[in-house]
């Protein structure tokens, strides 16, 4: 990996968690997306997408409630993909490496939230002086510069130096240890699926879970037609329950 490629990996990480318009939490932060982009940077988009998709399975039920961040899935996706491509790892082994990286990445998130609170007082100072035209600096410019500083440099260094050591690390673990990593990596997606099922397997949604499972298992259809069928089913269900609710409301008013 070249220094420029490592720098680009750091930029992708910054864009993934920088909360910039149209990028970040709802798009680029997902390991599937940032894994694909990392793969493009390193010249292997297919491996990047495959590795990112495997890492994404762990974070299917990912939520950030009340400002807490249980894991940094963007960093896991970027570095996990980078190490997979540069170190010749398969997707499962890369996944077992990426998850601990995601946990370590929470330091960046909490550091950003902690030091970012300083800029609130900077904005207060501008208001007290009547310099309202400078408030945008405390609201946008300074926080983004700080975020760039604590994301681009650490991620770039980790990608560059980590890539140079990952091959030797894998060779040292070859054999039983590497097999254990592969098995653990293969089991981790079950965690993400299980967390997602906790949200789905409730109330009237249970019947759709079983219906979708049977359809996916025995129909032989690809993901695209299955997705279309699921979307149409959801639309019909919403329309049916909506009409029922409207009729009940009319009866109450009558």
PDB file of C-alpha atoms in Angstrom, residues 94-211:
ATOM      1  CA  UNK A  94     -10.740 -10.331   7.832  1.00  0.00           C
ATOM      2  CA  UNK A  95     -14.017 -10.154   9.738  1.00  0.00           C
ATOM      3  CA  UNK A  96     -12.438 -11.540  12.902  1.00  0.00           C
ATOM      4  CA  UNK A  97      -9.781  -8.826  12.637  1.00  0.00           C
ATOM      5  CA  UNK A  98     -12.227  -6.030  11.777  1.00  0.00           C
ATOM      6  CA  UNK A  99     -14.560  -6.401  14.773  1.00  0.00           C
ATOM      7  CA  UNK A 100     -11.905  -5.584  17.425  1.00  0.00           C
ATOM      8  CA  UNK A 101     -10.862  -2.633  15.270  1.00  0.00           C
ATOM      9  CA  UNK A 102     -14.463  -1.419  15.333  1.00  0.00           C
ATOM     10  CA  UNK A 103     -14.486  -1.536  19.123  1.00  0.00           C
ATOM     11  CA  UNK A 104     -11.192   0.359  19.280  1.00  0.00           C
ATOM     12  CA  UNK A 105     -12.604   2.983  16.937  1.00  0.00           C
ATOM     13  CA  UNK A 106     -15.111   4.129  19.554  1.00  0.00           C
ATOM     14  CA  UNK A 107     -12.214   6.087  21.085  1.00  0.00           C
ATOM     15  CA  UNK A 108     -12.333   8.385  18.056  1.00  0.00           C
ATOM     16  CA  UNK A 109     -16.083   8.906  18.435  1.00  0.00           C
ATOM     17  CA  UNK A 110     -16.005   9.741  22.126  1.00  0.00           C
ATOM     18  CA  UNK A 111     -12.915  11.903  21.674  1.00  0.00           C
ATOM     19  CA  UNK A 112     -14.723  13.842  18.996  1.00  0.00           C
ATOM     20  CA  UNK A 113     -17.822  14.307  21.163  1.00  0.00           C
ATOM     21  CA  UNK A 114     -15.713  15.380  24.164  1.00  0.00           C
ATOM     22  CA  UNK A 115     -13.425  17.899  22.485  1.00  0.00           C
ATOM     23  CA  UNK A 116     -16.193  19.102  20.187  1.00  0.00           C
ATOM     24  CA  UNK A 117     -18.045  20.548  23.175  1.00  0.00           C
ATOM     25  CA  UNK A 118     -15.342  23.237  23.375  1.00  0.00           C
ATOM     26  CA  UNK A 119     -16.667  24.857  20.211  1.00  0.00           C
ATOM     27  CA  UNK A 120     -20.010  25.533  21.879  1.00  0.00           C
ATOM     28  CA  UNK A 121     -18.233  28.004  24.157  1.00  0.00           C
ATOM     29  CA  UNK A 122     -16.450  29.476  21.148  1.00  0.00           C
ATOM     30  CA  UNK A 123     -19.855  30.147  19.591  1.00  0.00           C
ATOM     31  CA  UNK A 124     -21.039  31.718  22.871  1.00  0.00           C
ATOM     32  CA  UNK A 125     -18.032  34.016  22.756  1.00  0.00           C
ATOM     33  CA  UNK A 126     -18.897  35.120  19.220  1.00  0.00           C
ATOM     34  CA  UNK A 127     -22.475  35.849  20.317  1.00  0.00           C
ATOM     35  CA  UNK A 128     -21.336  37.901  23.304  1.00  0.00           C
ATOM     36  CA  UNK A 129     -19.157  40.014  21.027  1.00  0.00           C
ATOM     37  CA  UNK A 130     -21.933  40.369  18.459  1.00  0.00           C
ATOM     38  CA  UNK A 131     -19.877  38.590  15.787  1.00  0.00           C
ATOM     39  CA  UNK A 132     -22.772  36.552  14.474  1.00  0.00           C
ATOM     40  CA  UNK A 133     -21.171  36.105  11.070  1.00  0.00           C
ATOM     41  CA  UNK A 134     -18.465  33.980  12.720  1.00  0.00           C
ATOM     42  CA  UNK A 135     -20.783  31.459  14.406  1.00  0.00           C
ATOM     43  CA  UNK A 136     -20.494  29.112  11.430  1.00  0.00           C
ATOM     44  CA  UNK A 137     -16.833  28.654  12.267  1.00  0.00           C
ATOM     45  CA  UNK A 138     -17.662  27.129  15.664  1.00  0.00           C
ATOM     46  CA  UNK A 139     -20.597  25.193  14.231  1.00  0.00           C
ATOM     47  CA  UNK A 140     -19.007  23.808  11.061  1.00  0.00           C
ATOM     48  CA  UNK A 141     -15.411  24.752  10.326  1.00  0.00           C
ATOM     49  CA  UNK A 142     -13.610  24.040  13.598  1.00  0.00           C
ATOM     50  CA  UNK A 143     -15.459  20.752  14.380  1.00  0.00           C
ATOM     51  CA  UNK A 144     -14.791  19.412  10.884  1.00  0.00           C
ATOM     52  CA  UNK A 145     -11.110  20.371  11.046  1.00  0.00           C
ATOM     53  CA  UNK A 146     -10.804  18.590  14.381  1.00  0.00           C
ATOM     54  CA  UNK A 147     -12.629  15.540  13.007  1.00  0.00           C
ATOM     55  CA  UNK A 148     -10.318  15.450   9.998  1.00  0.00           C
ATOM     56  CA  UNK A 149      -7.305  15.609  12.304  1.00  0.00           C
ATOM     57  CA  UNK A 150      -8.374  12.692  14.502  1.00  0.00           C
ATOM     58  CA  UNK A 151      -9.615  10.504  11.636  1.00  0.00           C
ATOM     59  CA  UNK A 152      -7.446  10.952   8.542  1.00  0.00           C
ATOM     60  CA  UNK A 153      -4.084  10.729  10.299  1.00  0.00           C
ATOM     61  CA  UNK A 154      -4.758   7.738  12.639  1.00  0.00           C
ATOM     62  CA  UNK A 155      -6.657   5.737  10.013  1.00  0.00           C
ATOM     63  CA  UNK A 156      -4.060   6.489   7.347  1.00  0.00           C
ATOM     64  CA  UNK A 157      -1.200   5.451   9.635  1.00  0.00           C
ATOM     65  CA  UNK A 158      -3.040   2.283  10.695  1.00  0.00           C
ATOM     66  CA  UNK A 159      -3.741   1.366   7.071  1.00  0.00           C
ATOM     67  CA  UNK A 160      -0.183   2.044   5.931  1.00  0.00           C
ATOM     68  CA  UNK A 161       1.809   0.456   8.741  1.00  0.00           C
ATOM     69  CA  UNK A 162      -0.759  -2.222   9.520  1.00  0.00           C
ATOM     70  CA  UNK A 163      -0.713  -3.415   5.924  1.00  0.00           C
ATOM     71  CA  UNK A 164       3.058  -3.877   6.053  1.00  0.00           C
ATOM     72  CA  UNK A 165       2.778  -6.139   9.109  1.00  0.00           C
ATOM     73  CA  UNK A 166      -0.388  -8.047   8.343  1.00  0.00           C
ATOM     74  CA  UNK A 167       1.278 -10.595   6.043  1.00  0.00           C
ATOM     75  CA  UNK A 168       3.870 -11.503   8.669  1.00  0.00           C
ATOM     76  CA  UNK A 169       1.142 -11.613  11.309  1.00  0.00           C
ATOM     77  CA  UNK A 170      -0.890 -14.068   9.245  1.00  0.00           C
ATOM     78  CA  UNK A 171       2.162 -16.214   8.561  1.00  0.00           C
ATOM     79  CA  UNK A 172       2.901 -16.347  12.288  1.00  0.00           C
ATOM     80  CA  UNK A 173      -0.680 -17.480  12.949  1.00  0.00           C
ATOM     81  CA  UNK A 174      -0.809 -19.988  10.111  1.00  0.00           C
ATOM     82  CA  UNK A 175      -2.210 -23.338  11.077  1.00  0.00           C
ATOM     83  CA  UNK A 176      -4.522 -23.906  14.040  1.00  0.00           C
ATOM     84  CA  UNK A 177      -4.614 -20.268  15.170  1.00  0.00           C
ATOM     85  CA  UNK A 178      -5.617 -19.030  11.719  1.00  0.00           C
ATOM     86  CA  UNK A 179      -8.272 -21.728  11.480  1.00  0.00           C
ATOM     87  CA  UNK A 180      -9.736 -20.526  14.779  1.00  0.00           C
ATOM     88  CA  UNK A 181      -9.850 -16.942  13.446  1.00  0.00           C
ATOM     89  CA  UNK A 182     -11.625 -18.176  10.318  1.00  0.00           C
ATOM     90  CA  UNK A 183     -14.222 -20.108  12.315  1.00  0.00           C
ATOM     91  CA  UNK A 184     -14.862 -17.149  14.634  1.00  0.00           C
ATOM     92  CA  UNK A 185     -15.198 -14.861  11.644  1.00  0.00           C
ATOM     93  CA  UNK A 186     -17.735 -17.215  10.089  1.00  0.00           C
ATOM     94  CA  UNK A 187     -19.844 -17.193  13.272  1.00  0.00           C
ATOM     95  CA  UNK A 188     -19.888 -13.418  13.777  1.00  0.00           C
ATOM     96  CA  UNK A 189     -22.511 -12.633  11.098  1.00  0.00           C
ATOM     97  CA  UNK A 190     -24.964 -14.743  13.111  1.00  0.00           C
ATOM     98  CA  UNK A 191     -24.731 -12.097  15.840  1.00  0.00           C
ATOM     99  CA  UNK A 192     -25.852  -9.330  13.509  1.00  0.00           C
ATOM    100  CA  UNK A 193     -28.664 -11.477  12.113  1.00  0.00           C
ATOM    101  CA  UNK A 194     -29.802 -12.435  15.632  1.00  0.00           C
ATOM    102  CA  UNK A 195     -29.954  -8.797  16.749  1.00  0.00           C
ATOM    103  CA  UNK A 196     -31.975  -7.933  13.654  1.00  0.00           C
ATOM    104  CA  UNK A 197     -34.382 -10.802  14.312  1.00  0.00           C
ATOM    105  CA  UNK A 198     -35.095  -9.343  17.753  1.00  0.00           C
ATOM    106  CA  UNK A 199     -36.632  -6.333  16.022  1.00  0.00           C
ATOM    107  CA  UNK A 200     -38.489  -8.370  13.387  1.00  0.00           C
ATOM    108  CA  UNK A 201     -39.840 -11.256  15.427  1.00  0.00           C
ATOM    109  CA  UNK A 202     -42.592  -9.287  17.133  1.00  0.00           C
ATOM    110  CA  UNK A 203     -46.364  -9.146  16.825  1.00  0.00           C
ATOM    111  CA  UNK A 204     -47.841  -9.406  13.359  1.00  0.00           C
ATOM    112  CA  UNK A 205     -44.409  -9.276  11.724  1.00  0.00           C
ATOM    113  CA  UNK A 206     -43.686 -12.875  12.728  1.00  0.00           C
ATOM    114  CA  UNK A 207     -45.752 -14.356   9.913  1.00  0.00           C
ATOM    115  CA  UNK A 208     -43.787 -12.309   7.349  1.00  0.00           C
ATOM    116  CA  UNK A 209     -40.527 -13.614   8.774  1.00  0.00           C
ATOM    117  CA  UNK A 210     -41.571 -17.223   8.218  1.00  0.00           C
ATOM    118  CA  UNK A 211     -43.096 -16.376   4.842  1.00  0.00           C
TER     119      UNK A 211
END
